């Protein structure tokens, strides 16, 4: 009986030690649309974060501690994003890779700042995210004023004298990107023939298609997400309209091609140089493919966000958010998407947007700029 008690005590002690060891792990988070219309991009972020955390832990962790990952779903809803941010701050999690939608990242950033959480977004491109002046924000992607300029330059060069329409979905991302593109187009001497908005989540675009048809629109630029862009494209083709559709980085997921089918051929969009083609990503891309995952879109950008934070935390010798952010802005970081340096606001110093074209087989390739 005594021996059984000793065994029980020993077992209990081992459980307690395991719990203590686990409690000493550093929890980091990834937050994005794990459900809802943009869940394809939430999946990209989750895949990137999980692989990064596994690789960081395999290499010894951060400052002698292993990382644990918390996966949070904001469904691209601003209120839900703010609630998640308060939850992460309350849990004293020092870092979050997120969010995807700018309309989520911006309100969440305020709660993170109040709660001493460092936030690096892999995907939110609205300038307000870093222009707000908060101490705790950075991104590994570009900005809409960069992306809109590249789109406008392409349109002005290749569609000079043609009829242009600009649409937006009224979201922080969509309207922001459409407005930046319009501003750059107008500055280049091109005036759009039509500027309209629709609601995110709309499925019937026949009224807009009729207007595009009436105004003989040659190219329609869409500031919005892939679901609505895909439906708009299909309805244009159903009405016999051959108008070219161009949009931003929200089309960088194969789900766009699954919505449009072969009709998506010729669709244009802007995105950063595809990190899958970079030598810095070769081994990691192979590791993803071994798991039957295509690390498209923002998968590797999320991986890079985790890399920047973990390397900066090592350099700072702490996970304290303010000290890590100081290290991030002072350093140069080798990542899967290439070397990254930051300005004082948390924007990367250089990123060249590229114009891509979808093909009939559901793939895309760079047609303008350096896509490698």
Short mmCIF file of C-alpha atoms in Angstrom, two decimals:
data_model
loop_
_atom_site.label_atom_id
_atom_site.label_comp_id
_atom_site.label_asym_id
_atom_site.label_seq_id
_atom_site.Cartn_x
_atom_site.Cartn_y
_atom_site.Cartn_z
CA UNK A 1 0.00 0.00 0.00
CA UNK A 2 2.87 2.31 0.90
CA UNK A 3 4.55 1.59 -2.43
CA UNK A 4 1.32 2.44 -4.27
CA UNK A 5 1.18 5.77 -2.43
CA UNK A 6 4.77 6.49 -3.43
CA UNK A 7 4.01 5.64 -7.04
CA UNK A 8 0.98 7.94 -6.92
CA UNK A 9 3.04 10.75 -5.44
CA UNK A 10 5.75 10.26 -8.04
CA UNK A 11 3.18 10.27 -10.83
CA UNK A 12 1.60 13.43 -9.44
CA UNK A 13 5.00 15.09 -9.20
CA UNK A 14 5.77 14.24 -12.83
CA UNK A 15 2.43 15.74 -13.90
CA UNK A 16 3.18 18.88 -11.90
CA UNK A 17 6.64 19.18 -13.45
CA UNK A 18 5.21 18.73 -16.95
CA UNK A 19 2.62 21.39 -16.25
CA UNK A 20 5.29 23.73 -14.92
CA UNK A 21 7.43 23.17 -18.01
CA UNK A 22 4.46 23.82 -20.27
CA UNK A 23 3.56 26.94 -18.30
CA UNK A 24 7.00 28.31 -19.05
CA UNK A 25 6.42 28.13 -22.81
CA UNK A 26 5.93 31.46 -24.56
CA UNK A 27 2.55 31.66 -26.24
CA UNK A 28 2.31 33.64 -29.46
CA UNK A 29 -0.78 34.11 -31.61
CA UNK A 30 -1.96 34.22 -35.18
CA UNK A 31 -5.24 36.03 -35.79
CA UNK A 32 -7.24 36.16 -39.00
CA UNK A 33 -10.37 34.95 -40.78
CA UNK A 34 -10.39 31.25 -39.94
CA UNK A 35 -14.08 31.25 -40.90
CA UNK A 36 -16.20 33.35 -43.24
CA UNK A 37 -15.73 34.62 -46.77
CA UNK A 38 -11.99 35.22 -46.43
CA UNK A 39 -11.20 31.94 -44.66
CA UNK A 40 -8.93 30.91 -47.55
CA UNK A 41 -6.52 33.58 -46.34
CA UNK A 42 -6.99 32.59 -42.71
CA UNK A 43 -5.92 29.10 -43.75
CA UNK A 44 -2.79 30.56 -45.38
CA UNK A 45 -1.94 32.44 -42.18
CA UNK A 46 -2.54 29.40 -39.98
CA UNK A 47 -0.34 27.22 -42.20
CA UNK A 48 2.45 29.77 -42.16
CA UNK A 49 2.32 30.33 -38.41
CA UNK A 50 2.21 26.62 -37.55
CA UNK A 51 5.20 25.80 -39.75
CA UNK A 52 7.18 28.76 -38.39
CA UNK A 53 6.53 27.85 -34.76
CA UNK A 54 7.50 24.21 -35.42
CA UNK A 55 10.73 25.29 -37.13
CA UNK A 56 11.60 27.84 -34.43
CA UNK A 57 11.06 25.21 -31.72
CA UNK A 58 13.12 22.64 -33.64
CA UNK A 59 15.97 25.18 -33.71
CA UNK A 60 15.85 25.67 -29.92
CA UNK A 61 12.98 28.08 -29.39
CA UNK A 62 13.33 31.68 -28.24
CA UNK A 63 15.63 32.59 -25.36
CA UNK A 64 15.60 29.02 -24.06
CA UNK A 65 11.82 28.61 -24.22
CA UNK A 66 9.61 26.82 -26.69
CA UNK A 67 6.73 28.57 -28.44
CA UNK A 68 3.08 27.59 -28.17
CA UNK A 69 0.65 28.89 -30.79
CA UNK A 70 -2.82 30.32 -30.16
CA UNK A 71 -4.99 30.45 -33.31
CA UNK A 72 -7.71 33.13 -33.21
CA UNK A 73 -10.61 33.68 -35.61
CA UNK A 74 -11.79 37.23 -36.34
CA UNK A 75 -13.89 36.33 -39.43
CA UNK A 76 -12.72 39.71 -40.83
CA UNK A 77 -15.17 41.39 -38.46
CA UNK A 78 -13.86 44.57 -36.77
CA UNK A 79 -15.76 43.99 -33.50
CA UNK A 80 -14.66 40.38 -33.29
CA UNK A 81 -11.09 41.44 -34.04
CA UNK A 82 -11.16 43.97 -31.21
CA UNK A 83 -12.55 41.33 -28.85
CA UNK A 84 -9.79 38.90 -29.83
CA UNK A 85 -7.17 41.60 -29.31
CA UNK A 86 -8.46 42.26 -25.80
CA UNK A 87 -8.40 38.52 -25.10
CA UNK A 88 -4.80 38.19 -26.33
CA UNK A 89 -3.73 41.23 -24.33
CA UNK A 90 -5.49 39.88 -21.24
CA UNK A 91 -3.61 36.60 -21.61
CA UNK A 92 -0.34 38.57 -21.71
CA UNK A 93 0.63 37.08 -25.06
CA UNK A 94 3.56 39.24 -26.25
CA UNK A 95 3.15 38.87 -30.02
CA UNK A 96 0.47 38.34 -32.66
CA UNK A 97 0.87 37.74 -36.38
CA UNK A 98 -2.32 39.34 -37.67
CA UNK A 99 -4.75 40.30 -38.87
CA UNK A 100 -5.66 39.77 -42.55
CA UNK A 101 -8.32 42.41 -43.22
CA UNK A 102 -7.26 46.01 -42.61
CA UNK A 103 -10.67 46.62 -41.07
CA UNK A 104 -9.66 44.09 -38.39
CA UNK A 105 -5.99 45.01 -37.97
CA UNK A 106 -6.61 48.71 -37.35
CA UNK A 107 -9.12 48.49 -34.44
CA UNK A 108 -7.25 45.51 -32.97
CA UNK A 109 -3.97 47.44 -32.98
CA UNK A 110 -5.30 49.90 -30.39
CA UNK A 111 -6.17 47.13 -27.95
CA UNK A 112 -2.81 45.50 -28.55
CA UNK A 113 -1.02 48.80 -27.88
CA UNK A 114 -2.90 49.22 -24.59
CA UNK A 115 -2.13 45.62 -23.63
CA UNK A 116 1.59 45.66 -24.51
CA UNK A 117 1.26 43.27 -27.47
CA UNK A 118 3.48 43.58 -30.54
CA UNK A 119 1.54 43.14 -33.79
CA UNK A 120 2.99 42.31 -37.20
CA UNK A 121 0.44 41.93 -39.96
CA UNK A 122 1.33 39.67 -42.87
CA UNK A 123 -1.41 41.10 -45.09
CA UNK A 124 -3.12 44.35 -44.03
CA UNK A 125 -2.12 46.98 -46.59
CA UNK A 126 -4.18 50.05 -45.62
CA UNK A 127 -1.77 52.96 -44.86
CA UNK A 128 -3.71 53.91 -41.71
CA UNK A 129 -2.42 50.79 -39.95
CA UNK A 130 1.09 52.22 -39.61
CA UNK A 131 0.28 55.90 -40.18
CA UNK A 132 -1.64 55.95 -36.88
CA UNK A 133 1.62 56.35 -34.97
CA UNK A 134 1.14 53.42 -32.59
CA UNK A 135 4.39 52.05 -31.14
CA UNK A 136 3.49 48.37 -31.51
CA UNK A 137 2.63 47.88 -35.20
CA UNK A 138 4.59 46.62 -38.20
CA UNK A 139 3.93 44.66 -41.37
CA UNK A 140 5.81 42.35 -43.72
CA UNK A 141 3.65 43.33 -46.71
CA UNK A 142 3.40 46.60 -48.61
CA UNK A 143 0.88 49.44 -48.51
CA UNK A 144 -2.09 50.36 -50.68
CA UNK A 145 -0.46 53.59 -51.80
CA UNK A 146 2.37 51.45 -53.21
CA UNK A 147 0.05 48.82 -54.65
CA UNK A 148 -2.40 51.35 -56.11
CA UNK A 149 0.44 53.23 -57.79
CA UNK A 150 1.70 50.07 -59.54
CA UNK A 151 -1.83 49.21 -60.70
CA UNK A 152 -2.38 52.75 -61.97
CA UNK A 153 0.94 52.81 -63.83
CA UNK A 154 0.08 49.51 -65.51
CA UNK A 155 -3.39 50.71 -66.51
CA UNK A 156 -2.12 54.07 -67.79
CA UNK A 157 0.52 52.36 -69.89
CA UNK A 158 -1.52 49.47 -71.28
CA UNK A 159 -5.04 50.95 -71.46
CA UNK A 160 -4.33 54.48 -72.60
CA UNK A 161 -7.40 55.96 -74.30
CA UNK A 162 -9.59 53.06 -73.10
CA UNK A 163 -12.67 53.21 -70.87
CA UNK A 164 -11.84 52.50 -67.22
CA UNK A 165 -14.20 51.75 -64.32
CA UNK A 166 -13.30 51.60 -60.63
CA UNK A 167 -15.36 49.67 -58.07
CA UNK A 168 -14.98 49.26 -54.32
CA UNK A 169 -16.68 47.19 -51.64
CA UNK A 170 -16.82 49.99 -49.00
CA UNK A 171 -14.42 48.13 -46.66
CA UNK A 172 -11.28 49.69 -45.21
CA UNK A 173 -9.16 47.57 -47.54
CA UNK A 174 -11.30 47.73 -50.67
CA UNK A 175 -12.20 51.41 -50.67
CA UNK A 176 -8.70 52.36 -49.54
CA UNK A 177 -7.10 50.46 -52.41
CA UNK A 178 -9.60 51.72 -54.99
CA UNK A 179 -9.08 55.31 -53.86
CA UNK A 180 -5.29 55.03 -54.01
CA UNK A 181 -5.52 53.56 -57.51
CA UNK A 182 -7.93 56.29 -58.62
CA UNK A 183 -5.68 58.99 -57.18
CA UNK A 184 -2.62 57.65 -58.99
CA UNK A 185 -4.56 57.16 -62.23
CA UNK A 186 -5.92 60.70 -62.17
CA UNK A 187 -2.43 62.03 -61.49
CA UNK A 188 -1.22 60.11 -64.56
CA UNK A 189 -3.85 61.91 -66.65
CA UNK A 190 -6.40 59.08 -66.79
CA UNK A 191 -9.98 59.79 -65.68
CA UNK A 192 -12.23 56.83 -64.98
CA UNK A 193 -15.56 56.70 -66.78
CA UNK A 194 -17.32 55.06 -63.85
CA UNK A 195 -16.76 54.92 -60.09
CA UNK A 196 -19.20 52.77 -58.12
CA UNK A 197 -19.42 50.84 -54.86
CA UNK A 198 -21.10 47.64 -53.76
CA UNK A 199 -21.43 45.83 -50.45
CA UNK A 200 -19.06 43.11 -49.34
CA UNK A 201 -21.07 39.89 -49.43
CA UNK A 202 -23.14 40.90 -52.50
CA UNK A 203 -23.82 38.10 -54.94
CA UNK A 204 -25.85 39.81 -57.67
CA UNK A 205 -23.78 42.18 -59.80
CA UNK A 206 -26.04 42.30 -62.85
CA UNK A 207 -26.90 46.00 -62.38
CA UNK A 208 -23.19 46.89 -62.29
CA UNK A 209 -22.49 44.62 -65.25
CA UNK A 210 -25.22 46.38 -67.23
CA UNK A 211 -23.54 49.73 -66.53
CA UNK A 212 -20.15 48.36 -67.54
CA UNK A 213 -21.72 47.16 -70.76
CA UNK A 214 -23.51 50.47 -71.41
CA UNK A 215 -20.32 52.49 -70.90
CA UNK A 216 -18.19 50.13 -73.04
CA UNK A 217 -15.74 49.58 -70.18
CA UNK A 218 -12.48 47.99 -71.30
CA UNK A 219 -11.01 47.42 -67.82
CA UNK A 220 -12.72 47.40 -64.43
CA UNK A 221 -10.50 47.84 -61.38
CA UNK A 222 -11.98 46.26 -58.24
CA UNK A 223 -11.02 47.31 -54.73
CA UNK A 224 -12.39 44.30 -52.89
CA UNK A 225 -12.03 40.62 -52.05
CA UNK A 226 -11.83 37.49 -54.18
CA UNK A 227 -15.35 36.16 -53.54
CA UNK A 228 -17.16 39.19 -54.97
CA UNK A 229 -14.53 39.73 -57.68
CA UNK A 230 -15.01 36.15 -58.87
CA UNK A 231 -18.80 36.47 -58.99
CA UNK A 232 -18.57 39.80 -60.81
CA UNK A 233 -16.24 38.26 -63.39
CA UNK A 234 -18.56 35.31 -63.99
CA UNK A 235 -21.59 37.57 -64.41
CA UNK A 236 -19.67 39.78 -66.84
CA UNK A 237 -18.86 36.75 -68.97
CA UNK A 238 -22.45 35.45 -68.71
CA UNK A 239 -23.59 38.73 -70.28
CA UNK A 240 -20.99 38.44 -73.02
CA UNK A 241 -18.79 41.18 -71.61
CA UNK A 242 -15.08 40.77 -72.34
CA UNK A 243 -14.01 43.57 -69.98
CA UNK A 244 -10.70 42.82 -68.21
CA UNK A 245 -10.97 42.62 -64.42
CA UNK A 246 -8.05 43.87 -62.33
CA UNK A 247 -7.79 43.89 -58.54
CA UNK A 248 -5.32 43.83 -55.66
CA UNK A 249 -3.61 41.20 -53.54
CA UNK A 250 -6.90 39.76 -52.27
CA UNK A 251 -7.00 37.67 -55.45
CA UNK A 252 -3.84 35.78 -54.47
CA UNK A 253 -5.56 32.49 -53.62
CA UNK A 254 -6.59 29.57 -55.85
CA UNK A 255 -10.10 29.91 -54.48
CA UNK A 256 -10.55 32.80 -56.94
CA UNK A 257 -9.97 30.37 -59.80
CA UNK A 258 -12.39 27.87 -58.26
CA UNK A 259 -15.09 30.56 -58.31
CA UNK A 260 -14.46 31.70 -61.88
CA UNK A 261 -13.38 28.47 -63.55
CA UNK A 262 -11.67 28.95 -66.93
CA UNK A 263 -13.50 32.29 -67.28
CA UNK A 264 -10.97 33.75 -64.86
CA UNK A 265 -8.28 33.60 -67.52
CA UNK A 266 -6.83 37.06 -68.12
CA UNK A 267 -7.75 38.48 -64.70
CA UNK A 268 -5.01 40.81 -63.44
CA UNK A 269 -3.96 41.55 -59.87
CA UNK A 270 -1.13 43.15 -57.94
CA UNK A 271 0.86 41.34 -55.27
CA UNK A 272 4.42 41.39 -53.93
CA UNK A 273 7.11 39.27 -55.61
CA UNK A 274 5.98 35.65 -55.15
CA UNK A 275 8.11 34.36 -52.25
CA UNK A 276 7.66 30.77 -53.41
CA UNK A 277 10.14 31.59 -56.18
CA UNK A 278 12.81 33.02 -53.90
CA UNK A 279 15.97 31.02 -53.07
CA UNK A 280 15.42 31.97 -49.40
CA UNK A 281 12.17 29.99 -49.45
CA UNK A 282 13.29 26.84 -51.29
CA UNK A 283 13.64 24.50 -48.30
CA UNK A 284 10.49 25.77 -46.60
CA UNK A 285 8.44 25.53 -49.79
CA UNK A 286 9.60 21.91 -50.14
CA UNK A 287 8.59 21.24 -46.53
CA UNK A 288 5.11 22.63 -47.19
CA UNK A 289 4.73 20.61 -50.37
CA UNK A 290 5.75 17.47 -48.47
CA UNK A 291 2.61 18.13 -46.38
CA UNK A 292 0.54 18.71 -49.56
CA UNK A 293 0.26 22.43 -48.81
CA UNK A 294 0.82 25.06 -51.47
CA UNK A 295 2.34 28.01 -49.57
CA UNK A 296 0.59 30.57 -51.76
CA UNK A 297 -0.53 34.09 -51.00
CA UNK A 298 0.22 35.14 -47.42
CA UNK A 299 1.45 31.76 -46.11
CA UNK A 300 5.13 32.69 -46.32
CA UNK A 301 4.44 36.28 -45.26
CA UNK A 302 3.01 34.92 -42.00
CA UNK A 303 6.04 32.66 -41.62
CA UNK A 304 8.23 35.75 -42.14
CA UNK A 305 6.32 37.73 -39.48
CA UNK A 306 7.05 34.96 -36.98
CA UNK A 307 10.71 34.95 -38.05
CA UNK A 308 11.12 38.69 -37.58
CA UNK A 309 9.60 38.60 -34.10
CA UNK A 310 11.53 35.52 -32.91
CA UNK A 311 14.89 36.79 -34.16
CA UNK A 312 14.29 40.23 -32.66
CA UNK A 313 13.26 38.67 -29.34
CA UNK A 314 16.51 36.71 -29.33
CA UNK A 315 18.52 39.84 -30.10
CA UNK A 316 16.70 41.79 -27.39
CA UNK A 317 17.08 38.88 -24.94
CA UNK A 318 13.44 39.28 -23.91
CA UNK A 319 9.88 38.98 -25.22
CA UNK A 320 8.91 42.38 -23.78
CA UNK A 321 7.01 43.93 -26.65
CA UNK A 322 8.52 47.43 -26.51
CA UNK A 323 12.09 46.14 -26.33
CA UNK A 324 11.46 43.69 -29.16
CA UNK A 325 9.90 46.43 -31.32
CA UNK A 326 12.95 48.63 -30.73
CA UNK A 327 15.14 45.75 -31.92
CA UNK A 328 12.93 45.17 -34.98
CA UNK A 329 13.18 48.79 -36.12
CA UNK A 330 16.93 48.91 -35.52
CA UNK A 331 17.80 45.68 -37.30
CA UNK A 332 17.85 43.92 -40.67
CA UNK A 333 16.14 40.54 -40.74
CA UNK A 334 16.74 37.57 -43.00
CA UNK A 335 13.39 35.94 -43.71
CA UNK A 336 11.80 33.43 -46.01
CA UNK A 337 10.57 36.32 -48.19
CA UNK A 338 13.98 37.98 -48.26
CA UNK A 339 15.79 40.58 -46.12
CA UNK A 340 13.53 43.07 -44.31
CA UNK A 341 14.35 46.47 -42.81
CA UNK A 342 11.85 48.82 -41.17
CA UNK A 343 11.25 52.55 -41.04
CA UNK A 344 10.16 54.33 -37.87
CA UNK A 345 6.45 53.64 -38.53
CA UNK A 346 6.81 49.87 -38.97
CA UNK A 347 6.65 49.75 -42.76
CA UNK A 348 9.22 47.74 -44.68
CA UNK A 349 11.65 49.99 -46.51
CA UNK A 350 11.33 48.36 -49.91
CA UNK A 351 8.74 46.19 -51.62
CA UNK A 352 8.13 46.14 -55.35
CA UNK A 353 4.59 45.20 -56.30
CA UNK A 354 4.13 43.02 -59.36
CA UNK A 355 1.22 42.59 -61.80
CA UNK A 356 0.09 38.98 -62.21
CA UNK A 357 -2.29 37.34 -64.66
CA UNK A 358 -4.52 34.32 -63.99
CA UNK A 359 -4.54 31.59 -66.64
CA UNK A 360 -7.28 29.16 -67.69
CA UNK A 361 -5.78 26.33 -65.58
CA UNK A 362 -6.13 28.16 -62.27
CA UNK A 363 -2.57 29.42 -61.96
CA UNK A 364 -1.01 32.85 -62.23
CA UNK A 365 2.28 34.31 -63.39
CA UNK A 366 3.97 37.72 -63.25
CA UNK A 367 3.59 39.83 -66.40
CA UNK A 368 5.01 43.13 -65.13
CA UNK A 369 7.75 43.80 -62.61
CA UNK A 370 10.12 41.41 -60.89
CA UNK A 371 8.04 38.41 -59.82
CA UNK A 372 10.93 36.40 -58.47
#
